């Protein structure tokens, strides 16, 4: 506490992170090798979804003391609450949904007997959505006999949603090294410049 401010100041002794997780996705495509001087065209769709949840809890407490552990949710709007909010449990969830469509035109060039280089260009469109939700709860002990004084718990919920889409140009290179007629090393390097829109939203329920 500061001498001129009776409100307590908290310094976390430990931080909890939601972590990361691997999830599968897929890419499907269809292509056509034209009869016009070896040019080809290719259309692909990439889809990926990722989700991770985590939670932490401590024993129920009545008042914050140096001997009693408690949790703080950094995503809560403390100016709305008026003072630092302390909790028994905090949980969070993260979700990503990603879609991408590429249409490209390219041509293979045999630079040597065992090496092929395919430059290509095209159009890329992508749209994705992320959601990050937190929920913090504290059990409130009974302090009186009236209904208003017998609250069971206090709960704070926050939801962050981001929607993004973009469309733009795409260019890349696909080298292939043929070790024999049935085996080759394949690589792909591309880049895109997208123009689009980013829309964030935040909802609070206290």
Short mmCIF file of C-alpha atoms in Angstrom, two decimals:
data_model
loop_
_atom_site.label_atom_id
_atom_site.label_comp_id
_atom_site.label_asym_id
_atom_site.label_seq_id
_atom_site.Cartn_x
_atom_site.Cartn_y
_atom_site.Cartn_z
CA UNK A 1 0.00 0.00 0.00
CA UNK A 2 1.06 3.58 -0.65
CA UNK A 3 0.95 6.02 2.31
CA UNK A 4 -1.59 8.30 0.64
CA UNK A 5 -3.69 5.50 -0.90
CA UNK A 6 -5.32 2.85 1.34
CA UNK A 7 -6.07 0.52 -1.58
CA UNK A 8 -3.78 -2.56 -1.75
CA UNK A 9 -1.29 -3.04 -4.58
CA UNK A 10 -0.77 -6.61 -5.77
CA UNK A 11 2.31 -8.08 -7.40
CA UNK A 12 1.73 -11.59 -8.86
CA UNK A 13 4.10 -14.26 -7.56
CA UNK A 14 3.30 -16.61 -10.46
CA UNK A 15 1.80 -16.31 -13.95
CA UNK A 16 -0.44 -18.87 -15.64
CA UNK A 17 -0.51 -19.21 -19.42
CA UNK A 18 -3.11 -20.95 -21.54
CA UNK A 19 -0.36 -22.71 -23.50
CA UNK A 20 -0.44 -24.13 -27.00
CA UNK A 21 -1.82 -27.23 -28.66
CA UNK A 22 -1.41 -28.99 -32.01
CA UNK A 23 -4.54 -29.68 -34.04
CA UNK A 24 -4.88 -31.20 -37.52
CA UNK A 25 -6.03 -29.34 -40.62
CA UNK A 26 -6.34 -30.17 -44.30
CA UNK A 27 -5.68 -28.80 -47.78
CA UNK A 28 -7.47 -29.99 -50.90
CA UNK A 29 -6.79 -28.92 -54.47
CA UNK A 30 -7.48 -29.51 -58.11
CA UNK A 31 -5.20 -28.68 -61.03
CA UNK A 32 -4.95 -28.83 -64.81
CA UNK A 33 -1.93 -29.07 -67.08
CA UNK A 34 -2.85 -27.16 -70.23
CA UNK A 35 -1.63 -27.84 -73.78
CA UNK A 36 -0.45 -24.24 -74.12
CA UNK A 37 3.36 -24.33 -73.86
CA UNK A 38 3.35 -26.25 -70.55
CA UNK A 39 1.36 -23.76 -68.47
CA UNK A 40 -0.73 -25.13 -65.60
CA UNK A 41 -3.36 -23.84 -63.17
CA UNK A 42 -4.12 -24.93 -59.63
CA UNK A 43 -6.88 -24.22 -57.10
CA UNK A 44 -6.49 -25.09 -53.38
CA UNK A 45 -8.49 -24.68 -50.18
CA UNK A 46 -6.79 -24.75 -46.77
CA UNK A 47 -8.78 -25.24 -43.55
CA UNK A 48 -7.46 -25.25 -40.00
CA UNK A 49 -9.04 -25.09 -36.55
CA UNK A 50 -7.23 -24.80 -33.22
CA UNK A 51 -8.68 -24.82 -29.70
CA UNK A 52 -7.09 -24.74 -26.24
CA UNK A 53 -8.55 -24.39 -22.76
CA UNK A 54 -6.96 -23.98 -19.35
CA UNK A 55 -8.05 -23.24 -15.78
CA UNK A 56 -6.57 -22.54 -12.35
CA UNK A 57 -8.10 -22.51 -8.88
CA UNK A 58 -7.14 -21.92 -5.25
CA UNK A 59 -8.93 -22.70 -1.95
CA UNK A 60 -11.82 -20.42 -1.06
CA UNK A 61 -10.86 -17.33 0.89
CA UNK A 62 -12.79 -14.59 2.73
CA UNK A 63 -10.24 -11.79 2.63
CA UNK A 64 -6.96 -11.28 0.81
CA UNK A 65 -4.00 -11.74 3.12
CA UNK A 66 -0.36 -12.52 2.63
CA UNK A 67 -1.05 -16.09 3.78
CA UNK A 68 -4.00 -16.76 1.49
CA UNK A 69 -3.39 -17.40 -2.24
CA UNK A 70 -5.77 -15.80 -4.69
CA UNK A 71 -6.04 -15.27 -8.44
CA UNK A 72 -6.22 -12.07 -10.53
CA UNK A 73 -7.63 -11.95 -14.05
CA UNK A 74 -5.60 -9.37 -16.06
CA UNK A 75 -8.26 -9.18 -18.79
CA UNK A 76 -10.91 -7.68 -16.50
CA UNK A 77 -11.67 -3.98 -16.84
CA UNK A 78 -10.59 -2.88 -13.37
CA UNK A 79 -11.90 0.64 -13.91
CA UNK A 80 -15.40 -0.81 -14.18
CA UNK A 81 -15.01 -2.89 -11.03
CA UNK A 82 -13.63 0.05 -9.04
CA UNK A 83 -11.04 -2.03 -7.18
CA UNK A 84 -8.85 -5.06 -7.73
CA UNK A 85 -10.98 -8.19 -8.06
CA UNK A 86 -9.71 -11.38 -6.43
CA UNK A 87 -10.91 -14.85 -7.45
CA UNK A 88 -10.92 -18.49 -6.42
CA UNK A 89 -10.86 -19.82 -10.00
CA UNK A 90 -10.04 -18.45 -13.45
CA UNK A 91 -10.50 -20.29 -16.76
CA UNK A 92 -9.74 -19.33 -20.35
CA UNK A 93 -10.34 -20.74 -23.81
CA UNK A 94 -8.87 -19.89 -27.20
CA UNK A 95 -10.26 -20.89 -30.62
CA UNK A 96 -9.07 -20.18 -34.15
CA UNK A 97 -10.90 -21.02 -37.39
CA UNK A 98 -8.90 -20.37 -40.56
CA UNK A 99 -9.82 -20.64 -44.27
CA UNK A 100 -7.69 -19.83 -47.31
CA UNK A 101 -8.30 -20.23 -51.06
CA UNK A 102 -5.48 -19.90 -53.62
CA UNK A 103 -5.76 -19.82 -57.40
CA UNK A 104 -2.45 -19.87 -59.22
CA UNK A 105 -0.99 -20.12 -62.73
CA UNK A 106 2.54 -21.42 -63.26
CA UNK A 107 4.97 -23.15 -65.57
CA UNK A 108 7.73 -25.70 -64.98
CA UNK A 109 11.26 -25.05 -66.25
CA UNK A 110 13.84 -27.85 -66.44
CA UNK A 111 17.03 -26.03 -65.51
CA UNK A 112 18.99 -29.30 -65.50
CA UNK A 113 18.46 -33.01 -65.95
CA UNK A 114 17.44 -33.48 -62.28
CA UNK A 115 16.11 -30.07 -61.22
CA UNK A 116 12.79 -28.37 -62.02
CA UNK A 117 11.78 -24.85 -61.01
CA UNK A 118 8.14 -23.76 -61.19
CA UNK A 119 7.42 -20.03 -60.69
CA UNK A 120 3.77 -19.13 -60.29
CA UNK A 121 1.46 -16.22 -59.53
CA UNK A 122 -2.19 -15.90 -58.65
CA UNK A 123 -4.81 -14.65 -56.21
CA UNK A 124 -5.26 -15.48 -52.54
CA UNK A 125 -8.34 -15.01 -50.39
CA UNK A 126 -8.41 -15.75 -46.67
CA UNK A 127 -10.76 -15.29 -43.76
CA UNK A 128 -10.36 -16.33 -40.14
CA UNK A 129 -11.94 -15.85 -36.75
CA UNK A 130 -10.45 -15.99 -33.25
CA UNK A 131 -12.25 -16.19 -29.93
CA UNK A 132 -10.70 -15.73 -26.51
CA UNK A 133 -12.99 -16.17 -23.50
CA UNK A 134 -12.19 -15.82 -19.81
CA UNK A 135 -14.32 -16.58 -16.76
CA UNK A 136 -13.32 -15.68 -13.21
CA UNK A 137 -15.31 -16.72 -10.15
CA UNK A 138 -15.11 -16.07 -6.43
CA UNK A 139 -17.21 -17.70 -3.75
CA UNK A 140 -18.72 -15.01 -1.53
CA UNK A 141 -19.33 -15.99 2.12
CA UNK A 142 -22.61 -15.13 3.80
CA UNK A 143 -22.40 -11.84 5.65
CA UNK A 144 -25.96 -11.34 6.82
CA UNK A 145 -29.51 -12.56 6.81
CA UNK A 146 -31.02 -10.51 3.98
CA UNK A 147 -31.18 -11.85 0.43
CA UNK A 148 -28.77 -9.19 -0.86
CA UNK A 149 -26.19 -10.19 1.78
CA UNK A 150 -26.24 -13.91 0.97
CA UNK A 151 -24.61 -13.89 -2.47
CA UNK A 152 -23.34 -17.30 -3.50
CA UNK A 153 -20.57 -16.16 -5.86
CA UNK A 154 -19.37 -13.31 -8.03
CA UNK A 155 -18.56 -14.02 -11.67
CA UNK A 156 -16.77 -12.01 -14.36
CA UNK A 157 -16.89 -13.05 -18.02
CA UNK A 158 -15.03 -11.52 -20.95
CA UNK A 159 -15.27 -12.50 -24.61
CA UNK A 160 -12.85 -11.23 -27.26
CA UNK A 161 -13.75 -11.92 -30.90
CA UNK A 162 -11.68 -10.96 -33.95
CA UNK A 163 -12.90 -11.42 -37.52
CA UNK A 164 -10.54 -10.83 -40.43
CA UNK A 165 -10.72 -11.27 -44.19
CA UNK A 166 -8.44 -10.29 -47.04
CA UNK A 167 -7.90 -10.66 -50.79
CA UNK A 168 -4.74 -10.00 -52.75
CA UNK A 169 -1.97 -11.13 -55.08
CA UNK A 170 0.12 -14.26 -54.64
CA UNK A 171 3.54 -15.28 -56.02
CA UNK A 172 5.92 -18.14 -55.31
CA UNK A 173 8.49 -20.73 -56.41
CA UNK A 174 8.34 -24.53 -56.32
CA UNK A 175 11.72 -26.26 -56.75
CA UNK A 176 11.90 -30.04 -57.22
CA UNK A 177 15.03 -32.20 -57.05
CA UNK A 178 14.67 -35.60 -58.76
CA UNK A 179 16.98 -38.20 -57.19
CA UNK A 180 15.63 -40.91 -59.47
CA UNK A 181 12.57 -41.56 -61.59
CA UNK A 182 10.48 -42.48 -58.51
CA UNK A 183 11.80 -40.19 -55.74
CA UNK A 184 12.21 -36.41 -55.42
CA UNK A 185 12.57 -33.59 -52.89
CA UNK A 186 9.85 -30.96 -53.20
CA UNK A 187 9.62 -27.48 -51.69
CA UNK A 188 7.34 -24.47 -51.90
CA UNK A 189 7.98 -20.81 -51.04
CA UNK A 190 5.30 -18.17 -51.57
CA UNK A 191 4.19 -14.76 -50.39
CA UNK A 192 1.00 -12.75 -50.63
CA UNK A 193 -0.10 -9.17 -50.11
CA UNK A 194 -3.70 -8.98 -48.91
CA UNK A 195 -6.12 -6.11 -48.56
CA UNK A 196 -9.00 -6.65 -46.17
CA UNK A 197 -10.71 -5.78 -42.94
CA UNK A 198 -10.08 -6.48 -39.26
CA UNK A 199 -13.05 -6.33 -36.87
CA UNK A 200 -12.46 -6.77 -33.11
CA UNK A 201 -15.22 -7.02 -30.51
CA UNK A 202 -15.25 -7.35 -26.75
CA UNK A 203 -18.15 -8.32 -24.51
CA UNK A 204 -18.17 -8.09 -20.72
CA UNK A 205 -20.60 -9.65 -18.28
CA UNK A 206 -20.07 -8.86 -14.58
#
